[in-house]
Amino acid sequence: MTQADVLILGGGLVGATLGTALAAHGLTAIIVDPADPAVTLAAGFDGRASAVASASHRMLDAIGVGQALARQGCAIRHIRVSDGLAPGKLDFIPDDNDGALGTMYENKLLRRVLYEAATTAAGVDLRMKTRADTVVRDAAGVRASLSDGSVVSAPLLIAAEGRNSPTREAAGITVARWQYDHAAIIGAFHHARSHENVAYEIFYSAGPFALLPLPDDAIGHRSAIVWTVKAADAAGMLKLGDRGFLAEAEKRMGGFLGALSHASPRASYPLGFHHAAHITGERLALVGDAAHGIHPIAGQGLNLGFRDVATLVEVLVEGKRLGLDLGDAQLLKRYERWRGLDTFMTAAATDTLTRLFGVPGRTASAVRRFGISTVDRIAPLKGRFMSEARGESGDLPKLLQGMTA
């Protein structure tokens, strides 16, 4: 039987980061994931891009991952929010000495870098193309029989399996969930004018239209797109040829980045909300989408998972130093209390924004534009929003401050 400090089910972005972060502090982790790396690391597997907040990036730097990402992302130095293309906007522009609000990375890059980090970390036993056939959690610890015929054990089980986590369901943890009448069309394209490191969030009644800056390539200027449409319209949008798709995108943009070209392959996924009533159980902790899933309206989904990682690592490292059982209920309660308010407030805020900006009609639009313009003139309030965007609000774990725990 192979033993480790933790058993992590799920080796995606959050699970791989967690295992690597624990290994950087001298703890051991067994990561089990049924996915085939030949598939998940292929160039066409995940066409999304993610905004990594500045605090999250400090954690990646602290655990030795940041160097592999250097000069491959695009800094977000300005966020502009507007209600359609009507007058009125809200600009988030940090002072020069405050640094960028975050960095855009293509998910395929993040997946490869984090997979390689977990594969090479001395304290990580990464088992891909492997399932946990049976898992037992009791007072003695956690034991799992794997599909490769081996048996592994640890004091703590961590579920990082995504929004449909079977471990969460098996534990009987209640989840509040609902579907929005929305689907996200994701992809990328080139444009004639430089984005100048600006991320745009343009709200329409059908949903937000987000343009996210990517690094230039041999062809020219690029941006990723997260285009929220009515769920019934998603299939039709995907059937559009490149010319038709780019023409529709240019309409939503008003041409401010010039002519669009070279559309990437596009994909669509339904949008929903879920929030677990508890993120811990007997010798169990949930992280990432296994614990919470939100609308991409604010680009905070992955960062919530990274904040879970930073918090849980600090709790477990301190527990290990004190000689505590890593599955101790009091230790897990500390993790739940620390993460509870942040995840709830972020989830509630994104849900409220989604509903507020989805109200149709000229009157509703006028009220939103007035609110946007008002916030734009109140420096302290804008500063608070920028702190949230950077992931720097609240009681930050050491990793999010750039320090090891």
mmCIF file of C-alpha atoms in Angstrom:
data_model
loop_
_atom_site.group_PDB
_atom_site.id
_atom_site.type_symbol
_atom_site.label_atom_id
_atom_site.label_comp_id
_atom_site.label_asym_id
_atom_site.label_seq_id
_atom_site.Cartn_x
_atom_site.Cartn_y
_atom_site.Cartn_z
ATOM 1 C CA MET A 1 0.000 0.000 0.000
ATOM 2 C CA THR A 2 1.361 3.419 -1.017
ATOM 3 C CA GLN A 3 0.887 6.186 1.535
ATOM 4 C CA ALA A 4 1.004 9.984 1.237
ATOM 5 C CA ASP A 5 -0.060 13.046 3.208
ATOM 6 C CA VAL A 6 -3.041 13.634 0.906
ATOM 7 C CA LEU A 7 -4.910 11.824 -1.844
ATOM 8 C CA ILE A 8 -6.159 14.189 -4.553
ATOM 9 C CA LEU A 9 -8.831 13.035 -6.971
ATOM 10 C CA GLY A 10 -8.541 15.213 -10.073
ATOM 11 C CA GLY A 11 -5.359 16.378 -11.766
ATOM 12 C CA GLY A 12 -6.631 19.372 -13.726
ATOM 13 C CA LEU A 13 -5.519 22.975 -13.252
ATOM 14 C CA VAL A 14 -6.499 23.152 -9.578
ATOM 15 C CA GLY A 15 -5.568 19.596 -8.593
ATOM 16 C CA ALA A 16 -2.130 19.800 -10.226
ATOM 17 C CA THR A 17 -1.483 23.191 -8.612
ATOM 18 C CA LEU A 18 -2.459 21.849 -5.198
ATOM 19 C CA GLY A 19 -0.176 18.828 -5.459
ATOM 20 C CA THR A 20 2.737 20.973 -6.641
ATOM 21 C CA ALA A 21 2.158 23.553 -3.894
ATOM 22 C CA LEU A 22 2.077 20.878 -1.183
ATOM 23 C CA ALA A 23 5.260 19.311 -2.557
ATOM 24 C CA ALA A 24 6.959 22.722 -2.429
ATOM 25 C CA HIS A 25 6.335 22.636 1.338
ATOM 26 C CA GLY A 26 7.590 19.094 1.877
ATOM 27 C CA LEU A 27 4.203 17.336 1.913
ATOM 28 C CA THR A 28 3.448 14.361 -0.319
ATOM 29 C CA ALA A 29 0.446 13.891 -2.584
ATOM 30 C CA ILE A 30 -0.984 11.113 -4.728
ATOM 31 C CA ILE A 31 -3.002 12.573 -7.619
ATOM 32 C CA VAL A 32 -5.420 10.266 -9.412
ATOM 33 C CA ASP A 33 -7.102 11.308 -12.663
ATOM 34 C CA PRO A 34 -8.801 9.197 -15.355
ATOM 35 C CA ALA A 35 -7.894 11.615 -18.172
ATOM 36 C CA ASP A 36 -5.367 10.746 -20.856
ATOM 37 C CA PRO A 37 -2.634 13.430 -21.073
ATOM 38 C CA ALA A 38 -2.330 12.753 -24.807
ATOM 39 C CA VAL A 39 -5.861 14.137 -25.084
ATOM 40 C CA THR A 40 -5.937 16.874 -22.443
ATOM 41 C CA LEU A 41 -2.575 18.317 -23.470
ATOM 42 C CA ALA A 42 -3.356 18.336 -27.191
ATOM 43 C CA ALA A 43 -3.415 21.786 -28.787
ATOM 44 C CA GLY A 44 -7.112 21.639 -29.652
ATOM 45 C CA PHE A 45 -8.434 20.227 -26.355
ATOM 46 C CA ASP A 46 -9.260 23.471 -24.526
ATOM 47 C CA GLY A 47 -9.617 26.681 -26.512
ATOM 48 C CA ARG A 48 -10.328 28.865 -23.499
ATOM 49 C CA ALA A 49 -8.081 31.473 -21.928
ATOM 50 C CA SER A 50 -8.004 32.384 -18.244
ATOM 51 C CA ALA A 51 -7.205 35.550 -16.374
ATOM 52 C CA VAL A 52 -4.792 34.719 -13.558
ATOM 53 C CA ALA A 53 -5.139 37.429 -10.918
ATOM 54 C CA SER A 54 -1.962 39.044 -9.623
ATOM 55 C CA ALA A 55 -2.313 37.372 -6.205
ATOM 56 C CA SER A 56 -2.795 33.967 -7.841
ATOM 57 C CA HIS A 57 0.275 34.594 -9.956
ATOM 58 C CA ARG A 58 2.342 35.285 -6.844
ATOM 59 C CA MET A 59 1.408 31.803 -5.654
ATOM 60 C CA LEU A 60 2.480 30.264 -8.963
ATOM 61 C CA ASP A 61 5.790 32.112 -8.665
ATOM 62 C CA ALA A 62 6.259 30.971 -5.056
ATOM 63 C CA ILE A 63 5.795 27.284 -5.934
ATOM 64 C CA GLY A 64 8.170 27.470 -8.902
ATOM 65 C CA VAL A 65 5.634 27.461 -11.733
ATOM 66 C CA GLY A 66 5.776 31.119 -12.703
ATOM 67 C CA GLN A 67 9.147 30.836 -14.427
ATOM 68 C CA ALA A 68 7.749 28.346 -16.953
ATOM 69 C CA LEU A 69 4.976 30.832 -17.795
ATOM 70 C CA ALA A 70 7.281 33.833 -18.181
ATOM 71 C CA ARG A 71 6.702 35.951 -21.287
ATOM 72 C CA GLN A 72 3.966 33.623 -22.554
ATOM 73 C CA GLY A 73 1.004 35.543 -21.166
ATOM 74 C CA CYS A 74 -0.447 39.006 -21.684
ATOM 75 C CA ALA A 75 -0.686 41.434 -18.776
ATOM 76 C CA ILE A 76 -4.078 43.052 -18.133
ATOM 77 C CA ARG A 77 -3.291 46.702 -17.399
ATOM 78 C CA HIS A 78 -6.728 48.168 -17.938
ATOM 79 C CA ILE A 79 -10.299 46.849 -17.700
ATOM 80 C CA ARG A 80 -13.115 48.746 -19.411
ATOM 81 C CA VAL A 81 -16.756 47.991 -18.605
ATOM 82 C CA SER A 82 -19.673 49.351 -20.628
ATOM 83 C CA ASP A 83 -23.383 48.763 -21.166
ATOM 84 C CA GLY A 84 -23.443 47.941 -24.855
ATOM 85 C CA LEU A 85 -21.815 50.587 -27.006
ATOM 86 C CA ALA A 86 -23.822 53.435 -25.477
ATOM 87 C CA PRO A 87 -22.073 56.393 -23.787
ATOM 88 C CA GLY A 88 -20.799 55.752 -20.270
ATOM 89 C CA LYS A 89 -17.984 53.478 -19.169
ATOM 90 C CA LEU A 90 -16.111 52.273 -16.134
ATOM 91 C CA ASP A 91 -12.317 52.118 -16.372
ATOM 92 C CA PHE A 92 -10.103 50.219 -13.973
ATOM 93 C CA ILE A 93 -6.535 51.454 -14.462
ATOM 94 C CA PRO A 94 -4.050 50.740 -11.645
ATOM 95 C CA ASP A 95 -1.251 53.110 -10.794
ATOM 96 C CA ASP A 96 2.059 52.334 -12.482
ATOM 97 C CA ASN A 97 3.623 51.124 -9.219
ATOM 98 C CA ASP A 98 0.713 48.749 -8.514
ATOM 99 C CA GLY A 99 1.463 46.419 -11.418
ATOM 100 C CA ALA A 100 -0.999 44.630 -13.679
ATOM 101 C CA LEU A 101 -4.466 43.521 -12.609
ATOM 102 C CA GLY A 102 -3.724 40.023 -13.857
ATOM 103 C CA THR A 103 -2.298 38.033 -16.744
ATOM 104 C CA MET A 104 -4.127 36.255 -19.551
ATOM 105 C CA TYR A 105 -2.945 32.754 -20.405
ATOM 106 C CA GLU A 106 -4.331 30.258 -22.843
ATOM 107 C CA ASN A 107 -5.603 27.232 -20.949
ATOM 108 C CA LYS A 108 -3.598 24.849 -23.110
ATOM 109 C CA LEU A 109 -0.422 26.532 -21.833
ATOM 110 C CA LEU A 110 -1.567 26.437 -18.201
ATOM 111 C CA ARG A 111 -2.472 22.749 -18.515
ATOM 112 C CA ARG A 112 0.897 21.809 -19.949
ATOM 113 C CA VAL A 113 2.954 23.824 -17.460
ATOM 114 C CA LEU A 114 1.026 22.625 -14.408
ATOM 115 C CA TYR A 115 1.061 19.003 -15.628
ATOM 116 C CA GLU A 116 4.833 19.151 -16.070
ATOM 117 C CA ALA A 117 5.234 20.756 -12.636
ATOM 118 C CA ALA A 118 3.217 18.000 -10.964
ATOM 119 C CA THR A 119 5.024 15.297 -12.944
ATOM 120 C CA THR A 120 8.466 16.510 -11.890
ATOM 121 C CA ALA A 121 7.685 17.484 -8.281
ATOM 122 C CA ALA A 122 9.524 15.154 -5.901
ATOM 123 C CA GLY A 123 6.594 14.801 -3.533
ATOM 124 C CA VAL A 124 3.882 14.153 -6.130
ATOM 125 C CA ASP A 125 2.835 10.704 -7.342
ATOM 126 C CA LEU A 126 0.746 11.540 -10.432
ATOM 127 C CA ARG A 127 -1.344 8.670 -11.772
ATOM 128 C CA MET A 128 -3.125 9.573 -14.984
ATOM 129 C CA LYS A 129 -5.507 7.253 -16.844
ATOM 130 C CA THR A 130 -6.388 5.843 -13.430
ATOM 131 C CA ARG A 131 -9.635 5.815 -11.457
ATOM 132 C CA ALA A 132 -10.442 5.342 -7.798
ATOM 133 C CA ASP A 133 -12.752 2.319 -7.898
ATOM 134 C CA THR A 134 -13.535 2.376 -4.183
ATOM 135 C CA VAL A 135 -12.766 4.952 -1.506
ATOM 136 C CA VAL A 136 -13.213 4.440 2.233
ATOM 137 C CA ARG A 137 -13.044 7.358 4.685
ATOM 138 C CA ASP A 138 -13.193 6.547 8.380
ATOM 139 C CA ALA A 139 -11.514 7.265 11.694
ATOM 140 C CA ALA A 140 -8.433 5.320 10.604
ATOM 141 C CA GLY A 141 -7.855 7.393 7.446
ATOM 142 C CA VAL A 142 -8.586 7.253 3.724
ATOM 143 C CA ARG A 143 -7.988 4.152 1.626
ATOM 144 C CA ALA A 144 -8.628 3.840 -2.092
ATOM 145 C CA SER A 145 -8.456 0.915 -4.500
ATOM 146 C CA LEU A 146 -7.375 2.172 -7.896
ATOM 147 C CA SER A 147 -8.122 0.863 -11.366
ATOM 148 C CA ASP A 148 -4.442 -0.023 -11.857
ATOM 149 C CA GLY A 149 -4.790 -2.621 -9.095
ATOM 150 C CA SER A 150 -2.943 -0.658 -6.420
ATOM 151 C CA VAL A 151 -4.184 0.514 -3.030
ATOM 152 C CA VAL A 152 -3.270 3.945 -1.674
ATOM 153 C CA SER A 153 -3.898 5.644 1.640
ATOM 154 C CA ALA A 154 -3.666 9.082 3.237
ATOM 155 C CA PRO A 155 -5.089 10.959 6.221
ATOM 156 C CA LEU A 156 -7.054 13.291 3.905
ATOM 157 C CA LEU A 157 -8.978 13.039 0.635
ATOM 158 C CA ILE A 158 -9.222 16.149 -1.556
ATOM 159 C CA ALA A 159 -11.801 16.333 -4.337
ATOM 160 C CA ALA A 160 -10.658 18.422 -7.317
ATOM 161 C CA GLU A 161 -12.835 16.659 -9.879
ATOM 162 C CA GLY A 162 -14.780 19.621 -11.226
ATOM 163 C CA ARG A 163 -18.371 20.727 -10.989
ATOM 164 C CA ASN A 164 -19.833 17.212 -11.306
ATOM 165 C CA SER A 165 -17.600 15.815 -8.560
ATOM 166 C CA PRO A 166 -18.649 12.224 -7.791
ATOM 167 C CA THR A 167 -16.797 12.403 -4.472
ATOM 168 C CA ARG A 168 -18.904 15.369 -3.359
ATOM 169 C CA GLU A 169 -22.073 13.556 -4.374
ATOM 170 C CA ALA A 170 -21.015 10.349 -2.598
ATOM 171 C CA ALA A 171 -20.358 12.376 0.551
ATOM 172 C CA GLY A 172 -23.952 13.633 0.477
ATOM 173 C CA ILE A 173 -22.950 17.295 0.446
ATOM 174 C CA THR A 174 -25.887 19.478 -0.558
ATOM 175 C CA VAL A 175 -25.324 21.804 -3.495
ATOM 176 C CA ALA A 176 -27.321 24.891 -4.441
ATOM 177 C CA ARG A 177 -27.390 24.998 -8.229
ATOM 178 C CA TRP A 178 -29.219 26.499 -11.163
ATOM 179 C CA GLN A 179 -28.680 26.967 -14.870
ATOM 180 C CA TYR A 180 -28.661 30.321 -16.579
ATOM 181 C CA ASP A 181 -30.446 30.639 -19.900
ATOM 182 C CA HIS A 182 -26.994 31.320 -21.333
ATOM 183 C CA ALA A 183 -24.195 29.575 -23.160
ATOM 184 C CA ALA A 184 -20.644 30.843 -23.603
ATOM 185 C CA ILE A 185 -19.061 30.878 -27.051
ATOM 186 C CA ILE A 186 -15.294 30.795 -26.608
ATOM 187 C CA GLY A 187 -12.461 31.235 -29.042
ATOM 188 C CA ALA A 188 -10.006 33.845 -30.294
ATOM 189 C CA PHE A 189 -9.331 36.037 -33.312
ATOM 190 C CA HIS A 190 -6.908 38.608 -34.668
ATOM 191 C CA HIS A 191 -7.672 42.309 -35.027
ATOM 192 C CA ALA A 192 -6.090 45.205 -36.904
ATOM 193 C CA ARG A 193 -5.482 47.489 -33.912
ATOM 194 C CA SER A 194 -3.577 46.673 -30.735
ATOM 195 C CA HIS A 195 -5.629 45.887 -27.634
ATOM 196 C CA GLU A 196 -3.003 47.799 -25.617
ATOM 197 C CA ASN A 197 -3.403 45.310 -22.744
ATOM 198 C CA VAL A 198 -7.046 46.271 -22.214
ATOM 199 C CA ALA A 199 -9.725 43.740 -21.283
ATOM 200 C CA TYR A 200 -13.219 44.752 -22.381
ATOM 201 C CA GLU A 201 -16.475 43.672 -20.770
ATOM 202 C CA ILE A 202 -19.402 44.843 -22.904
ATOM 203 C CA PHE A 203 -22.806 44.020 -21.458
ATOM 204 C CA TYR A 204 -25.785 43.192 -23.640
ATOM 205 C CA SER A 205 -29.179 41.929 -22.493
ATOM 206 C CA ALA A 206 -28.336 38.492 -23.934
ATOM 207 C CA GLY A 207 -25.187 38.411 -21.770
ATOM 208 C CA PRO A 208 -21.681 39.879 -21.531
ATOM 209 C CA PHE A 209 -19.327 40.071 -24.485
ATOM 210 C CA ALA A 210 -15.775 39.851 -23.119
ATOM 211 C CA LEU A 211 -12.585 40.561 -25.052
ATOM 212 C CA LEU A 212 -9.458 39.417 -23.294
ATOM 213 C CA PRO A 213 -5.960 40.421 -24.453
ATOM 214 C CA LEU A 214 -3.575 37.744 -25.678
ATOM 215 C CA PRO A 215 0.065 38.076 -26.747
ATOM 216 C CA ASP A 216 0.674 39.063 -30.339
ATOM 217 C CA ASP A 217 1.858 36.291 -32.640
ATOM 218 C CA ALA A 218 3.378 36.098 -36.134
ATOM 219 C CA ILE A 219 0.063 37.168 -37.701
ATOM 220 C CA GLY A 220 -0.560 40.165 -35.445
ATOM 221 C CA HIS A 221 -2.747 41.337 -32.576
ATOM 222 C CA ARG A 222 -4.945 38.763 -30.806
ATOM 223 C CA SER A 223 -7.714 38.614 -28.240
ATOM 224 C CA ALA A 224 -9.680 35.783 -26.682
ATOM 225 C CA ILE A 225 -13.437 36.047 -26.616
ATOM 226 C CA VAL A 226 -16.071 34.860 -24.150
ATOM 227 C CA TRP A 227 -19.359 35.677 -25.832
ATOM 228 C CA THR A 228 -22.445 34.926 -23.741
ATOM 229 C CA VAL A 229 -25.544 34.227 -25.832
ATOM 230 C CA LYS A 230 -29.008 32.897 -25.178
ATOM 231 C CA ALA A 231 -28.803 29.140 -24.764
ATOM 232 C CA ALA A 232 -31.148 28.606 -27.728
ATOM 233 C CA ASP A 233 -28.829 30.611 -30.004
ATOM 234 C CA ALA A 234 -25.581 28.797 -29.188
ATOM 235 C CA ALA A 235 -25.919 26.022 -31.769
ATOM 236 C CA GLY A 236 -26.649 28.521 -34.524
ATOM 237 C CA MET A 237 -23.650 30.644 -33.547
ATOM 238 C CA LEU A 238 -21.363 27.634 -33.758
ATOM 239 C CA LYS A 239 -22.683 26.803 -37.241
ATOM 240 C CA LEU A 240 -21.671 30.216 -38.582
ATOM 241 C CA GLY A 241 -18.659 30.220 -40.850
ATOM 242 C CA ASP A 242 -15.650 32.306 -39.886
ATOM 243 C CA ARG A 243 -16.746 35.244 -42.021
ATOM 244 C CA GLY A 244 -20.228 35.340 -40.513
ATOM 245 C CA PHE A 245 -18.939 34.885 -36.983
ATOM 246 C CA LEU A 246 -16.404 37.703 -37.318
ATOM 247 C CA ALA A 247 -19.033 39.982 -38.854
ATOM 248 C CA GLU A 248 -21.341 39.411 -35.860
ATOM 249 C CA ALA A 249 -18.446 40.006 -33.454
ATOM 250 C CA GLU A 250 -17.540 43.265 -35.182
ATOM 251 C CA LYS A 251 -21.124 44.463 -34.705
ATOM 252 C CA ARG A 252 -20.865 43.848 -30.946
ATOM 253 C CA MET A 253 -17.534 45.689 -30.845
ATOM 254 C CA GLY A 254 -18.407 48.679 -32.947
ATOM 255 C CA GLY A 255 -15.121 48.255 -34.810
ATOM 256 C CA PHE A 256 -12.927 49.744 -32.074
ATOM 257 C CA LEU A 257 -10.189 47.143 -32.681
ATOM 258 C CA GLY A 258 -10.458 47.394 -36.450
ATOM 259 C CA ALA A 259 -11.078 44.549 -38.855
ATOM 260 C CA LEU A 260 -11.210 41.028 -37.391
ATOM 261 C CA SER A 261 -9.602 37.991 -38.994
ATOM 262 C CA HIS A 262 -8.250 34.458 -38.470
ATOM 263 C CA ALA A 263 -10.964 33.168 -36.165
ATOM 264 C CA SER A 264 -9.884 30.163 -34.119
ATOM 265 C CA PRO A 265 -12.019 27.023 -33.766
ATOM 266 C CA ARG A 266 -14.903 27.817 -31.451
ATOM 267 C CA ALA A 267 -16.659 25.882 -28.711
ATOM 268 C CA SER A 268 -19.680 26.402 -26.509
ATOM 269 C CA TYR A 269 -20.639 25.341 -23.018
ATOM 270 C CA PRO A 270 -23.748 25.964 -20.887
ATOM 271 C CA LEU A 271 -23.461 28.380 -17.975
ATOM 272 C CA GLY A 272 -24.649 27.582 -14.493
ATOM 273 C CA PHE A 273 -24.129 28.297 -10.824
ATOM 274 C CA HIS A 274 -23.421 25.875 -8.018
ATOM 275 C CA HIS A 275 -22.247 26.313 -4.449
ATOM 276 C CA ALA A 276 -21.657 23.481 -1.979
ATOM 277 C CA ALA A 277 -23.288 23.897 1.421
ATOM 278 C CA HIS A 278 -20.066 22.575 2.972
ATOM 279 C CA ILE A 279 -16.585 22.218 1.506
ATOM 280 C CA THR A 280 -15.394 19.674 4.059
ATOM 281 C CA GLY A 281 -16.555 16.342 5.412
ATOM 282 C CA GLU A 282 -15.046 13.428 7.276
ATOM 283 C CA ARG A 283 -11.399 13.426 6.105
ATOM 284 C CA LEU A 284 -12.543 15.320 3.010
ATOM 285 C CA ALA A 285 -11.955 18.771 1.504
ATOM 286 C CA LEU A 286 -13.354 20.189 -1.731
ATOM 287 C CA VAL A 287 -11.402 22.581 -3.941
ATOM 288 C CA GLY A 288 -12.112 24.425 -7.179
ATOM 289 C CA ASP A 289 -15.236 23.634 -9.161
ATOM 290 C CA ALA A 290 -15.997 20.697 -6.877
ATOM 291 C CA ALA A 291 -16.803 23.347 -4.258
ATOM 292 C CA HIS A 292 -18.207 26.218 -6.325
ATOM 293 C CA GLY A 293 -18.947 27.237 -9.889
ATOM 294 C CA ILE A 294 -19.842 30.738 -11.039
ATOM 295 C CA HIS A 295 -20.723 32.675 -14.188
ATOM 296 C CA PRO A 296 -17.567 33.799 -16.059
ATOM 297 C CA ILE A 297 -18.809 37.406 -15.977
ATOM 298 C CA ALA A 298 -15.914 38.514 -13.754
ATOM 299 C CA GLY A 299 -13.294 35.979 -14.805
ATOM 300 C CA GLN A 300 -12.843 34.723 -11.238
ATOM 301 C CA GLY A 301 -13.628 31.010 -11.532
ATOM 302 C CA LEU A 302 -10.057 29.696 -11.753
ATOM 303 C CA ASN A 303 -8.843 32.258 -9.232
ATOM 304 C CA LEU A 304 -11.378 31.012 -6.679
ATOM 305 C CA GLY A 305 -9.826 27.568 -7.113
ATOM 306 C CA PHE A 306 -6.323 28.972 -6.711
ATOM 307 C CA ARG A 307 -7.413 30.722 -3.505
ATOM 308 C CA ASP A 308 -8.744 27.371 -2.253
ATOM 309 C CA VAL A 309 -5.321 25.882 -2.958
ATOM 310 C CA ALA A 310 -3.392 28.635 -1.152
ATOM 311 C CA THR A 311 -5.651 28.434 1.901
ATOM 312 C CA LEU A 312 -5.701 24.649 2.175
ATOM 313 C CA VAL A 313 -1.921 24.440 1.762
ATOM 314 C CA GLU A 314 -1.362 26.888 4.604
ATOM 315 C CA VAL A 315 -3.785 25.032 6.879
ATOM 316 C CA LEU A 316 -2.217 21.638 6.125
ATOM 317 C CA VAL A 317 1.390 22.846 6.377
ATOM 318 C CA GLU A 318 0.724 24.373 9.787
ATOM 319 C CA GLY A 319 -1.080 21.216 10.871
ATOM 320 C CA LYS A 320 1.856 19.065 9.761
ATOM 321 C CA ARG A 321 4.315 21.236 11.693
ATOM 322 C CA LEU A 322 2.186 20.849 14.824
ATOM 323 C CA GLY A 323 2.060 17.084 14.392
ATOM 324 C CA LEU A 324 -1.686 17.014 13.807
ATOM 325 C CA ASP A 325 -3.617 14.427 11.849
ATOM 326 C CA LEU A 326 -4.161 16.117 8.449
ATOM 327 C CA GLY A 327 -7.699 14.777 8.381
ATOM 328 C CA ASP A 328 -8.516 16.276 11.783
ATOM 329 C CA ALA A 329 -11.984 17.839 11.837
ATOM 330 C CA GLN A 330 -10.798 21.032 13.547
ATOM 331 C CA LEU A 331 -8.109 21.527 10.924
ATOM 332 C CA LEU A 332 -10.666 21.162 8.144
ATOM 333 C CA LYS A 333 -13.043 23.550 9.906
ATOM 334 C CA ARG A 334 -10.356 26.204 9.733
ATOM 335 C CA TYR A 335 -10.162 25.749 5.956
ATOM 336 C CA GLU A 336 -13.946 25.937 5.647
ATOM 337 C CA ARG A 337 -14.235 29.092 7.757
ATOM 338 C CA TRP A 338 -11.387 30.797 5.910
ATOM 339 C CA ARG A 339 -12.832 30.107 2.482
ATOM 340 C CA GLY A 340 -16.529 30.331 3.293
ATOM 341 C CA LEU A 341 -17.136 34.077 3.193
ATOM 342 C CA ASP A 342 -14.916 34.759 0.165
ATOM 343 C CA THR A 343 -16.494 32.094 -2.023
ATOM 344 C CA PHE A 344 -20.031 33.046 -0.992
ATOM 345 C CA MET A 345 -19.521 36.773 -1.589
ATOM 346 C CA THR A 346 -17.864 36.228 -4.965
ATOM 347 C CA ALA A 347 -20.576 33.805 -6.055
ATOM 348 C CA ALA A 348 -23.346 36.154 -4.921
ATOM 349 C CA ALA A 349 -21.740 39.162 -6.617
ATOM 350 C CA THR A 350 -21.322 37.418 -9.982
ATOM 351 C CA ASP A 351 -24.877 36.076 -9.871
ATOM 352 C CA THR A 352 -26.251 39.547 -9.072
ATOM 353 C CA LEU A 353 -24.273 41.164 -11.887
ATOM 354 C CA THR A 354 -25.457 38.525 -14.342
ATOM 355 C CA ARG A 355 -29.088 39.197 -13.475
ATOM 356 C CA LEU A 356 -28.725 42.992 -13.252
ATOM 357 C CA PHE A 357 -27.121 43.372 -16.667
ATOM 358 C CA GLY A 358 -29.550 40.915 -18.205
ATOM 359 C CA VAL A 359 -32.595 43.133 -17.601
ATOM 360 C CA PRO A 360 -33.733 44.332 -21.066
ATOM 361 C CA GLY A 361 -35.087 47.734 -22.025
ATOM 362 C CA ARG A 362 -33.910 51.302 -22.410
ATOM 363 C CA THR A 363 -34.794 52.298 -18.868
ATOM 364 C CA ALA A 364 -32.760 49.484 -17.350
ATOM 365 C CA SER A 365 -29.853 50.339 -19.661
ATOM 366 C CA ALA A 366 -30.013 54.019 -18.675
ATOM 367 C CA VAL A 367 -29.934 53.098 -14.979
ATOM 368 C CA ARG A 368 -26.937 50.810 -15.528
ATOM 369 C CA ARG A 369 -25.054 53.476 -17.473
ATOM 370 C CA PHE A 370 -25.716 55.983 -14.717
ATOM 371 C CA GLY A 371 -24.386 53.521 -12.128
ATOM 372 C CA ILE A 372 -21.312 52.732 -14.221
ATOM 373 C CA SER A 373 -20.493 56.416 -14.701
ATOM 374 C CA THR A 374 -21.019 57.121 -10.993
ATOM 375 C CA VAL A 375 -18.660 54.350 -9.878
ATOM 376 C CA ASP A 376 -16.114 55.593 -12.435
ATOM 377 C CA ARG A 377 -15.945 58.890 -10.526
ATOM 378 C CA ILE A 378 -15.540 57.387 -7.025
ATOM 379 C CA ALA A 379 -11.855 56.503 -6.586
ATOM 380 C CA PRO A 380 -12.139 54.516 -3.294
ATOM 381 C CA LEU A 381 -14.899 52.331 -4.727
ATOM 382 C CA LYS A 382 -12.910 51.695 -7.894
ATOM 383 C CA GLY A 383 -9.925 50.811 -5.737
ATOM 384 C CA ARG A 384 -12.006 48.206 -3.925
ATOM 385 C CA PHE A 385 -13.098 46.640 -7.189
ATOM 386 C CA MET A 386 -9.504 46.536 -8.436
ATOM 387 C CA SER A 387 -8.419 44.784 -5.234
ATOM 388 C CA GLU A 388 -11.086 42.171 -5.887
ATOM 389 C CA ALA A 389 -9.904 41.768 -9.490
ATOM 390 C CA ARG A 390 -6.331 41.236 -8.290
ATOM 391 C CA GLY A 391 -7.494 38.715 -5.685
ATOM 392 C CA GLU A 392 -5.959 40.840 -2.936
ATOM 393 C CA SER A 393 -8.984 41.460 -0.696
ATOM 394 C CA GLY A 394 -9.669 39.752 2.602
ATOM 395 C CA ASP A 395 -7.376 37.637 4.783
ATOM 396 C CA LEU A 396 -4.798 36.445 2.265
ATOM 397 C CA PRO A 397 -2.924 33.156 2.726
ATOM 398 C CA LYS A 398 0.838 33.494 2.534
ATOM 399 C CA LEU A 399 1.087 31.936 -0.916
ATOM 400 C CA LEU A 400 -1.142 34.681 -2.363
ATOM 401 C CA GLN A 401 1.294 37.180 -0.863
ATOM 402 C CA GLY A 402 4.165 35.494 -2.675
ATOM 403 C CA MET A 403 5.537 33.721 0.410
ATOM 404 C CA THR A 404 5.678 30.030 1.205
ATOM 405 C CA ALA A 405 3.533 28.908 4.090
#
